PDB file of C-alpha atoms and ligand atoms in Angstrom:
ATOM      1  CA  MET A   1       0.000   0.000   0.000  1.00 71.00           C
ATOM      2  CA  GLU A   2       1.175   3.502  -0.782  1.00 85.00           C
ATOM      3  CA  ILE A   3       2.584   5.620   2.005  1.00 86.00           C
ATOM      4  CA  GLN A   4       0.082   8.405   1.269  1.00 88.00           C
ATOM      5  CA  LEU A   5      -2.802   5.986   1.750  1.00 89.00           C
ATOM      6  CA  TRP A   6      -1.317   4.846   5.069  1.00 92.00           C
ATOM      7  CA  ARG A   7      -1.046   8.472   6.146  1.00 91.00           C
ATOM      8  CA  GLU A   8      -4.753   8.936   5.430  1.00 92.00           C
ATOM      9  CA  ILE A   9      -5.725   5.803   7.343  1.00 94.00           C
ATOM     10  CA  LEU A  10      -3.528   6.583  10.348  1.00 96.00           C
ATOM     11  CA  ASN A  11      -4.370  10.293  10.541  1.00 96.00           C
ATOM     12  CA  PRO A  12      -7.576   9.892  12.621  1.00 98.00           C
ATOM     13  CA  TYR A  13      -5.719   7.494  14.958  1.00 98.00           C
ATOM     14  CA  GLU A  14      -3.020  10.096  15.524  1.00 98.00           C
ATOM     15  CA  LEU A  15      -5.688  12.657  16.334  1.00 98.00           C
ATOM     16  CA  ALA A  16      -7.444  10.264  18.725  1.00 98.00           C
ATOM     17  CA  VAL A  17      -4.211   9.505  20.596  1.00 98.00           C
ATOM     18  CA  LYS A  18      -3.433  13.229  20.914  1.00 98.00           C
ATOM     19  CA  GLU A  19      -6.959  14.112  22.058  1.00 98.00           C
ATOM     20  CA  LEU A  20      -7.209  11.290  24.573  1.00 98.00           C
ATOM     21  CA  THR A  21      -3.765  11.992  26.017  1.00 98.00           C
ATOM     22  CA  VAL A  22      -4.772  15.620  26.573  1.00 98.00           C
ATOM     23  CA  LYS A  23      -8.120  14.587  28.087  1.00 98.00           C
ATOM     24  CA  PHE A  24      -6.647  12.099  30.557  1.00 98.00           C
ATOM     25  CA  GLU A  25      -3.830  14.481  31.460  1.00 98.00           C
ATOM     26  CA  HIS A  26      -6.443  17.106  32.130  1.00 98.00           C
ATOM     27  CA  LEU A  27      -8.113  14.749  34.604  1.00 98.00           C
ATOM     28  CA  ILE A  28      -4.850  14.680  36.573  1.00 98.00           C
ATOM     29  CA  HIS A  29      -4.829  18.463  36.455  1.00 98.00           C
ATOM     30  CA  GLU A  30      -8.458  18.694  37.565  1.00 97.00           C
ATOM     31  CA  HIS A  31      -7.834  16.447  40.579  1.00 97.00           C
ATOM     32  CA  ARG A  32      -4.701  18.322  41.649  1.00 95.00           C
ATOM     33  CA  ASP A  33      -6.421  21.656  41.140  1.00 97.00           C
ATOM     34  CA  ARG A  34      -9.055  20.626  43.652  1.00 97.00           C
ATOM     35  CA  GLY A  35      -6.456  19.282  46.069  1.00 96.00           C
ATOM     36  CA  LEU A  36      -7.654  15.750  45.383  1.00 96.00           C
ATOM     37  CA  TYR A  37      -5.573  12.640  44.950  1.00 96.00           C
ATOM     38  CA  SER A  38      -5.469  11.664  41.250  1.00 97.00           C
ATOM     39  CA  PRO A  39      -6.031   7.973  40.427  1.00 98.00           C
ATOM     40  CA  ILE A  40      -4.082   8.660  37.226  1.00 98.00           C
ATOM     41  CA  GLU A  41      -0.364   9.219  37.632  1.00 98.00           C
ATOM     42  CA  GLN A  42       0.768   9.371  34.008  1.00 98.00           C
ATOM     43  CA  VAL A  43      -0.621   8.983  30.494  1.00 98.00           C
ATOM     44  CA  VAL A  44       1.201   7.882  27.368  1.00 98.00           C
ATOM     45  CA  GLY A  45      -0.062   7.135  23.910  1.00 98.00           C
ATOM     46  CA  ARG A  46       1.157   5.855  20.591  1.00 98.00           C
ATOM     47  CA  VAL A  47      -0.032   4.946  17.110  1.00 98.00           C
ATOM     48  CA  LYS A  48       1.106   1.508  15.998  1.00 98.00           C
ATOM     49  CA  ALA A  49       3.947   1.594  13.468  1.00 96.00           C
ATOM     50  CA  ILE A  50       2.996   0.591   9.912  1.00 95.00           C
ATOM     51  CA  SER A  51       5.504  -2.283  10.047  1.00 94.00           C
ATOM     52  CA  SER A  52       3.902  -3.601  13.261  1.00 95.00           C
ATOM     53  CA  ILE A  53       0.406  -3.284  11.766  1.00 96.00           C
ATOM     54  CA  LEU A  54       1.471  -5.306   8.741  1.00 95.00           C
ATOM     55  CA  GLU A  55       3.252  -7.901  10.871  1.00 94.00           C
ATOM     56  CA  LYS A  56       0.230  -8.384  13.138  1.00 96.00           C
ATOM     57  CA  ALA A  57      -2.229  -8.471  10.220  1.00 96.00           C
ATOM     58  CA  GLN A  58      -0.144 -11.166   8.560  1.00 96.00           C
ATOM     59  CA  LYS A  59       0.145 -13.195  11.757  1.00 95.00           C
ATOM     60  CA  LYS A  60      -3.612 -13.005  12.423  1.00 96.00           C
ATOM     61  CA  LYS A  61      -4.488 -13.517   8.751  1.00 97.00           C
ATOM     62  CA  ILE A  62      -6.311 -10.201   8.581  1.00 95.00           C
ATOM     63  CA  GLY A  63      -6.826  -8.694   5.124  1.00 93.00           C
ATOM     64  CA  ILE A  64      -5.709  -5.113   4.441  1.00 89.00           C
ATOM     65  CA  ASP A  65      -9.391  -4.062   4.137  1.00 92.00           C
ATOM     66  CA  GLU A  66     -10.218  -5.533   7.574  1.00 96.00           C
ATOM     67  CA  ILE A  67      -7.352  -3.922   9.470  1.00 96.00           C
ATOM     68  CA  GLU A  68      -9.318  -1.021  10.939  1.00 97.00           C
ATOM     69  CA  GLU A  69     -12.076  -3.302  12.169  1.00 97.00           C
ATOM     70  CA  LYS A  70     -10.004  -6.198  13.452  1.00 98.00           C
ATOM     71  CA  LEU A  71      -6.836  -4.548  14.753  1.00 98.00           C
ATOM     72  CA  GLU A  72      -8.124  -2.961  17.924  1.00 98.00           C
ATOM     73  CA  ASP A  73      -4.833  -1.451  19.026  1.00 98.00           C
ATOM     74  CA  ILE A  74      -3.822   0.830  16.147  1.00 98.00           C
ATOM     75  CA  ALA A  75      -4.404   3.638  18.632  1.00 98.00           C
ATOM     76  CA  GLY A  76      -3.111   2.862  22.106  1.00 98.00           C
ATOM     77  CA  ILE A  77      -3.327   4.766  25.378  1.00 98.00           C
ATOM     78  CA  ARG A  78      -1.568   3.649  28.544  1.00 98.00           C
ATOM     79  CA  ILE A  79      -2.709   4.967  31.884  1.00 98.00           C
ATOM     80  CA  ILE A  80      -0.316   4.479  34.783  1.00 98.00           C
ATOM     81  CA  CYS A  81      -1.616   4.521  38.358  1.00 98.00           C
ATOM     82  CA  GLN A  82       0.202   4.588  41.688  1.00 97.00           C
ATOM     83  CA  PHE A  83      -1.910   1.935  43.398  1.00 98.00           C
ATOM     84  CA  VAL A  84      -3.890  -1.139  42.312  1.00 97.00           C
ATOM     85  CA  GLU A  85      -7.073   0.377  43.790  1.00 97.00           C
ATOM     86  CA  ASP A  86      -6.732   3.331  41.425  1.00 98.00           C
ATOM     87  CA  ILE A  87      -7.177   1.084  38.394  1.00 98.00           C
ATOM     88  CA  GLN A  88     -10.846   0.348  39.167  1.00 98.00           C
ATOM     89  CA  LYS A  89     -11.436   4.076  39.671  1.00 98.00           C
ATOM     90  CA  VAL A  90     -10.026   4.815  36.227  1.00 98.00           C
ATOM     91  CA  VAL A  91     -12.156   2.022  34.726  1.00 98.00           C
ATOM     92  CA  GLU A  92     -15.271   3.620  36.269  1.00 98.00           C
ATOM     93  CA  ILE A  93     -14.282   7.041  34.935  1.00 98.00           C
ATOM     94  CA  ILE A  94     -13.908   5.617  31.416  1.00 98.00           C
ATOM     95  CA  ARG A  95     -17.210   3.687  31.637  1.00 98.00           C
ATOM     96  CA  GLY A  96     -18.979   6.858  32.685  1.00 98.00           C
ATOM     97  CA  ARG A  97     -17.672   9.101  29.920  1.00 98.00           C
ATOM     98  CA  THR A  98     -19.947  10.184  27.077  1.00 98.00           C
ATOM     99  CA  ASP A  99     -17.134  10.789  24.570  1.00 98.00           C
ATOM    100  CA  MET A 100     -16.185   7.102  24.421  1.00 98.00           C
ATOM    101  CA  SER A 101     -18.081   3.840  24.568  1.00 98.00           C
ATOM    102  CA  VAL A 102     -16.674   0.584  25.843  1.00 98.00           C
ATOM    103  CA  LYS A 103     -16.551  -2.296  23.352  1.00 98.00           C
ATOM    104  CA  SER A 104     -14.800  -4.842  25.561  1.00 98.00           C
ATOM    105  CA  GLU A 105     -12.742  -5.238  28.712  1.00 98.00           C
ATOM    106  CA  LYS A 106     -10.050  -7.714  29.782  1.00 98.00           C
ATOM    107  CA  ASP A 107      -8.997  -8.014  33.393  1.00 98.00           C
ATOM    108  CA  TYR A 108      -5.450  -9.339  33.426  1.00 98.00           C
ATOM    109  CA  ILE A 109      -5.085  -8.053  36.987  1.00 97.00           C
ATOM    110  CA  THR A 110      -7.346 -10.699  38.518  1.00 96.00           C
ATOM    111  CA  ASN A 111      -6.440 -13.117  35.745  1.00 97.00           C
ATOM    112  CA  MET A 112      -2.700 -12.737  35.252  1.00 97.00           C
ATOM    113  CA  LYS A 113      -1.427 -13.974  31.902  1.00 97.00           C
ATOM    114  CA  ASP A 114       0.854 -17.025  31.872  1.00 95.00           C
ATOM    115  CA  SER A 115       3.780 -14.727  31.117  1.00 95.00           C
ATOM    116  CA  GLY A 116       3.145 -12.879  34.383  1.00 97.00           C
ATOM    117  CA  TYR A 117       1.674  -9.863  32.539  1.00 98.00           C
ATOM    118  CA  ARG A 118      -0.885  -7.819  34.461  1.00 98.00           C
ATOM    119  CA  SER A 119      -2.948  -4.872  33.240  1.00 98.00           C
ATOM    120  CA  TYR A 120      -6.586  -3.885  32.738  1.00 98.00           C
ATOM    121  CA  HIS A 121      -7.471  -3.542  29.056  1.00 98.00           C
ATOM    122  CA  MET A 122     -10.406  -1.693  27.558  1.00 98.00           C
ATOM    123  CA  ILE A 123     -11.250  -1.322  23.896  1.00 98.00           C
ATOM    124  CA  VAL A 124     -13.313   1.815  23.387  1.00 98.00           C
ATOM    125  CA  TYR A 125     -14.966   3.468  20.414  1.00 98.00           C
ATOM    126  CA  TYR A 126     -14.013   7.108  20.072  1.00 98.00           C
ATOM    127  CA  GLU A 127     -15.099   9.605  17.441  1.00 98.00           C
ATOM    128  CA  VAL A 128     -12.758  12.134  15.861  1.00 98.00           C
ATOM    129  CA  GLN A 129     -13.606  14.888  13.428  1.00 97.00           C
ATOM    130  CA  THR A 130     -11.727  14.734  10.138  1.00 93.00           C
ATOM    131  CA  LEU A 131     -11.854  16.605   6.822  1.00 92.00           C
ATOM    132  CA  SER A 132     -14.392  14.058   5.626  1.00 90.00           C
ATOM    133  CA  GLY A 133     -16.541  14.327   8.745  1.00 95.00           C
ATOM    134  CA  GLY A 134     -16.786  12.252  11.900  1.00 97.00           C
ATOM    135  CA  LYS A 135     -14.993   8.920  12.115  1.00 97.00           C
ATOM    136  CA  ARG A 136     -15.487   6.400  14.903  1.00 98.00           C
ATOM    137  CA  ILE A 137     -12.348   4.432  15.636  1.00 98.00           C
ATOM    138  CA  GLN A 138     -11.221   1.862  18.186  1.00 98.00           C
ATOM    139  CA  VAL A 139      -8.686   2.657  20.875  1.00 98.00           C
ATOM    140  CA  GLU A 140      -6.985   0.217  23.235  1.00 98.00           C
ATOM    141  CA  ILE A 141      -6.592   1.601  26.747  1.00 99.00           C
ATOM    142  CA  GLN A 142      -4.197  -0.237  29.065  1.00 98.00           C
ATOM    143  CA  ILE A 143      -4.453   0.617  32.743  1.00 99.00           C
ATOM    144  CA  ARG A 144      -1.740  -0.564  35.130  1.00 98.00           C
ATOM    145  CA  THR A 145       0.278   0.430  38.184  1.00 98.00           C
ATOM    146  CA  LEU A 146       3.805   1.828  38.088  1.00 98.00           C
ATOM    147  CA  ALA A 147       5.058  -1.557  39.321  1.00 98.00           C
ATOM    148  CA  MET A 148       3.133  -3.505  36.662  1.00 98.00           C
ATOM    149  CA  ASN A 149       4.493  -1.077  34.084  1.00 98.00           C
ATOM    150  CA  PHE A 150       8.033  -1.686  35.333  1.00 98.00           C
ATOM    151  CA  TRP A 151       7.577  -5.438  34.858  1.00 98.00           C
ATOM    152  CA  SER A 152       5.948  -5.266  31.438  1.00 98.00           C
ATOM    153  CA  THR A 153       8.477  -2.762  30.094  1.00 98.00           C
ATOM    154  CA  ILE A 154      11.340  -5.096  30.955  1.00 98.00           C
ATOM    155  CA  GLU A 155       9.513  -8.209  29.755  1.00 98.00           C
ATOM    156  CA  HIS A 156       8.761  -6.400  26.489  1.00 97.00           C
ATOM    157  CA  SER A 157      12.464  -5.562  26.019  1.00 97.00           C
ATOM    158  CA  LEU A 158      13.344  -9.204  26.578  1.00 97.00           C
ATOM    159  CA  GLN A 159      10.669 -10.337  24.106  1.00 95.00           C
ATOM    160  CA  TYR A 160      12.211  -7.962  21.598  1.00 94.00           C
ATOM    161  CA  LYS A 161      15.736  -9.168  22.311  1.00 95.00           C
ATOM    162  CA  TYR A 162      14.799 -12.839  22.030  1.00 96.00           C
ATOM    163  CA  LYS A 163      12.398 -12.301  19.110  1.00 91.00           C
ATOM    164  CA  ARG A 164       9.432 -13.422  21.242  1.00 90.00           C
ATOM    165  CA  ASN A 165      11.242 -16.606  22.233  1.00 94.00           C
ATOM    166  CA  ILE A 166      12.436 -15.916  25.750  1.00 95.00           C
ATOM    167  CA  PRO A 167      14.561 -18.825  27.114  1.00 96.00           C
ATOM    168  CA  GLU A 168      12.896 -20.878  29.820  1.00 97.00           C
ATOM    169  CA  HIS A 169      15.282 -19.884  32.649  1.00 97.00           C
ATOM    170  CA  ILE A 170      14.627 -16.194  31.960  1.00 97.00           C
ATOM    171  CA  ARG A 171      10.893 -16.834  31.764  1.00 97.00           C
ATOM    172  CA  GLN A 172      11.074 -18.386  35.206  1.00 97.00           C
ATOM    173  CA  LYS A 173      12.848 -15.292  36.535  1.00 97.00           C
ATOM    174  CA  LEU A 174      10.183 -13.083  34.980  1.00 98.00           C
ATOM    175  CA  SER A 175       7.504 -15.209  36.563  1.00 97.00           C
ATOM    176  CA  LYS A 176       9.151 -14.825  39.984  1.00 98.00           C
ATOM    177  CA  ALA A 177       9.489 -11.097  39.402  1.00 98.00           C
ATOM    178  CA  ALA A 178       5.772 -10.949  38.504  1.00 98.00           C
ATOM    179  CA  ASP A 179       4.919 -12.551  41.858  1.00 98.00           C
ATOM    180  CA  ALA A 180       7.172 -10.016  43.588  1.00 98.00           C
ATOM    181  CA  ILE A 181       5.300  -7.212  41.812  1.00 98.00           C
ATOM    182  CA  ILE A 182       2.016  -8.483  43.282  1.00 98.00           C
ATOM    183  CA  VAL A 183       3.560  -8.409  46.767  1.00 98.00           C
ATOM    184  CA  LEU A 184       5.039  -4.956  46.129  1.00 97.00           C
ATOM    185  CA  ASP A 185       1.713  -3.524  44.902  1.00 97.00           C
ATOM    186  CA  ASN A 186      -0.051  -4.975  47.946  1.00 96.00           C
ATOM    187  CA  GLU A 187       2.578  -3.530  50.300  1.00 96.00           C
ATOM    188  CA  MET A 188       2.233  -0.145  48.631  1.00 96.00           C
ATOM    189  CA  SER A 189      -1.549  -0.307  49.005  1.00 96.00           C
ATOM    190  CA  THR A 190      -1.114  -0.360  52.767  1.00 94.00           C
ATOM    191  CA  VAL A 191       0.367   3.156  52.649  1.00 92.00           C
ATOM    192  CA  ARG A 192      -2.168   4.491  50.132  1.00 88.00           C
ATOM    193  CA  SER A 193      -4.479   5.898  52.791  1.00 80.00           C
ATOM    194  CA  GLU A 194      -1.620   7.988  54.198  1.00 82.00           C
ATOM    195  CA  ILE A 195      -1.039   9.618  50.827  1.00 79.00           C
ATOM    196  CA  MET A 196      -4.753  10.283  50.408  1.00 79.00           C
ATOM    197  CA  ASP A 197      -4.798  11.923  53.873  1.00 69.00           C
ATOM    198  CA  ALA A 198      -1.828  14.083  52.993  1.00 62.00           C
ATOM    199  CA  GLN A 199      -3.529  15.202  49.799  1.00 64.00           C
ATOM    200  CA  ASN A 200      -6.745  15.959  51.632  1.00 60.00           C
ATOM    201  CA  SER A 201      -4.937  18.228  54.061  1.00 58.00           C
ATOM    202  CA  PHE A 202      -4.392  20.611  51.134  1.00 56.00           C
ATOM    203  CA  GLN A 203      -8.127  21.036  50.846  1.00 51.00           C
ATOM    204  CA  ILE A 204      -9.577  24.154  52.419  1.00 46.00           C
TER     205      ILE A 204
HETATM  206  P1  LIG B 301      -2.606  -9.173  20.749  1.00 96.56           P
HETATM  207  O1  LIG B 301      -2.528 -10.002  19.523  1.00 96.56           O
HETATM  208  O2  LIG B 301      -1.256  -8.914  21.373  1.00 96.56           O
HETATM  209  O3  LIG B 301      -3.398  -7.922  20.556  1.00 96.56           O
HETATM  210  O4  LIG B 301      -3.380 -10.097  21.767  1.00 96.56           O
HETATM  211  P2  LIG B 301      -4.903  -9.937  22.179  1.00 96.56           P
HETATM  212  O5  LIG B 301      -5.691  -9.417  21.046  1.00 96.56           O
HETATM  213  O6  LIG B 301      -5.319 -11.204  22.852  1.00 96.56           O
HETATM  214  O7  LIG B 301      -4.834  -8.772  23.216  1.00 96.56           O
HETATM  215  P3  LIG B 301      -4.229  -8.731  24.656  1.00 96.56           P
HETATM  216  O8  LIG B 301      -5.218  -7.966  25.429  1.00 96.56           O
HETATM  217  O9  LIG B 301      -3.819 -10.059  25.159  1.00 96.56           O
HETATM  218  O10 LIG B 301      -2.877  -7.894  24.460  1.00 96.56           O
HETATM  219  C1  LIG B 301      -2.900  -6.623  23.946  1.00 96.56           C
HETATM  220  C2  LIG B 301      -1.661  -5.861  24.344  1.00 96.56           C
HETATM  221  O11 LIG B 301      -1.347  -6.053  25.715  1.00 96.56           O
HETATM  222  C3  LIG B 301      -0.395  -6.258  23.628  1.00 96.56           C
HETATM  223  O12 LIG B 301      -0.299  -5.634  22.395  1.00 96.56           O
HETATM  224  C4  LIG B 301       0.673  -5.776  24.612  1.00 96.56           C
HETATM  225  O13 LIG B 301       0.836  -4.369  24.532  1.00 96.56           O
HETATM  226  C5  LIG B 301       0.036  -6.088  25.931  1.00 96.56           C
HETATM  227  N1  LIG B 301       0.417  -7.435  26.387  1.00 96.56           N
HETATM  228  C6  LIG B 301      -0.337  -8.551  26.364  1.00 96.56           C
HETATM  229  N2  LIG B 301       0.319  -9.597  26.857  1.00 96.56           N
HETATM  230  C7  LIG B 301       1.541  -9.158  27.219  1.00 96.56           C
HETATM  231  C8  LIG B 301       2.711  -9.787  27.801  1.00 96.56           C
HETATM  232  O14 LIG B 301       2.756 -10.986  28.087  1.00 96.56           O
HETATM  233  N3  LIG B 301       3.797  -8.975  28.019  1.00 96.56           N
HETATM  234  C9  LIG B 301       3.786  -7.656  27.730  1.00 96.56           C
HETATM  235  N4  LIG B 301       4.901  -6.948  27.991  1.00 96.56           N
HETATM  236  N5  LIG B 301       2.721  -7.038  27.187  1.00 96.56           N
HETATM  237  C10 LIG B 301       1.616  -7.778  26.924  1.00 96.56           C
HETATM  238 MG1  LIG B 302      -5.217  -7.047  20.962  1.00 96.56          MG
END
């Protein structure tokens, strides 16, 4: 496919990622402005690279004309929280919004993947305005704690290094590290109330 055509396809996804990043960042701002603890710590977004789109389409036997419907993660937003409890709060915020509608949810927090991966995934429909009018696209939102993000960032680097074929002994280490992350997140949760109290003391 021609590069110009790709540009046209990916344009609305770029807009969606920009808009959603701004919107979620503004939620942080709104909380802090009111002296409230923000369940969102950080927001990042990306549009999938053309090479990755093609690779995934090929692997999943998805035709070029089906890509926008079947590849749900062309636009991706990652929301990082401080504490596990914050994740459910963010999920509720997203469910309650009128500018996006939830298509599906996957709870890899309660149901950790075999790899040790944990995150809460939501696929949402989101409409952007383009030159040719409104376009409703799909966006994958991943919600996870700082600790879960630490684990998955490193596991992702290893997957890249070993071309998705991580040796067994390293996989075992990752699995142990994943268990340690659960313990760490639980330990951190025990000090969450103290942080919330500190934040509340800013309120007049
Ligand atoms: P994909 O073909 O990867 O989209 O699988 P899926 O359609 O079953 O979606 P799933 O919700 O399992 O995964 C979607 C995204 O979550 C991936 O593109 C990754 O960004 C992330 N993810 C899922 N599993 C893992 C994992 O084991 N390790 C890491 N680091 N990330 C993962
Ligand atoms: Mg997917």
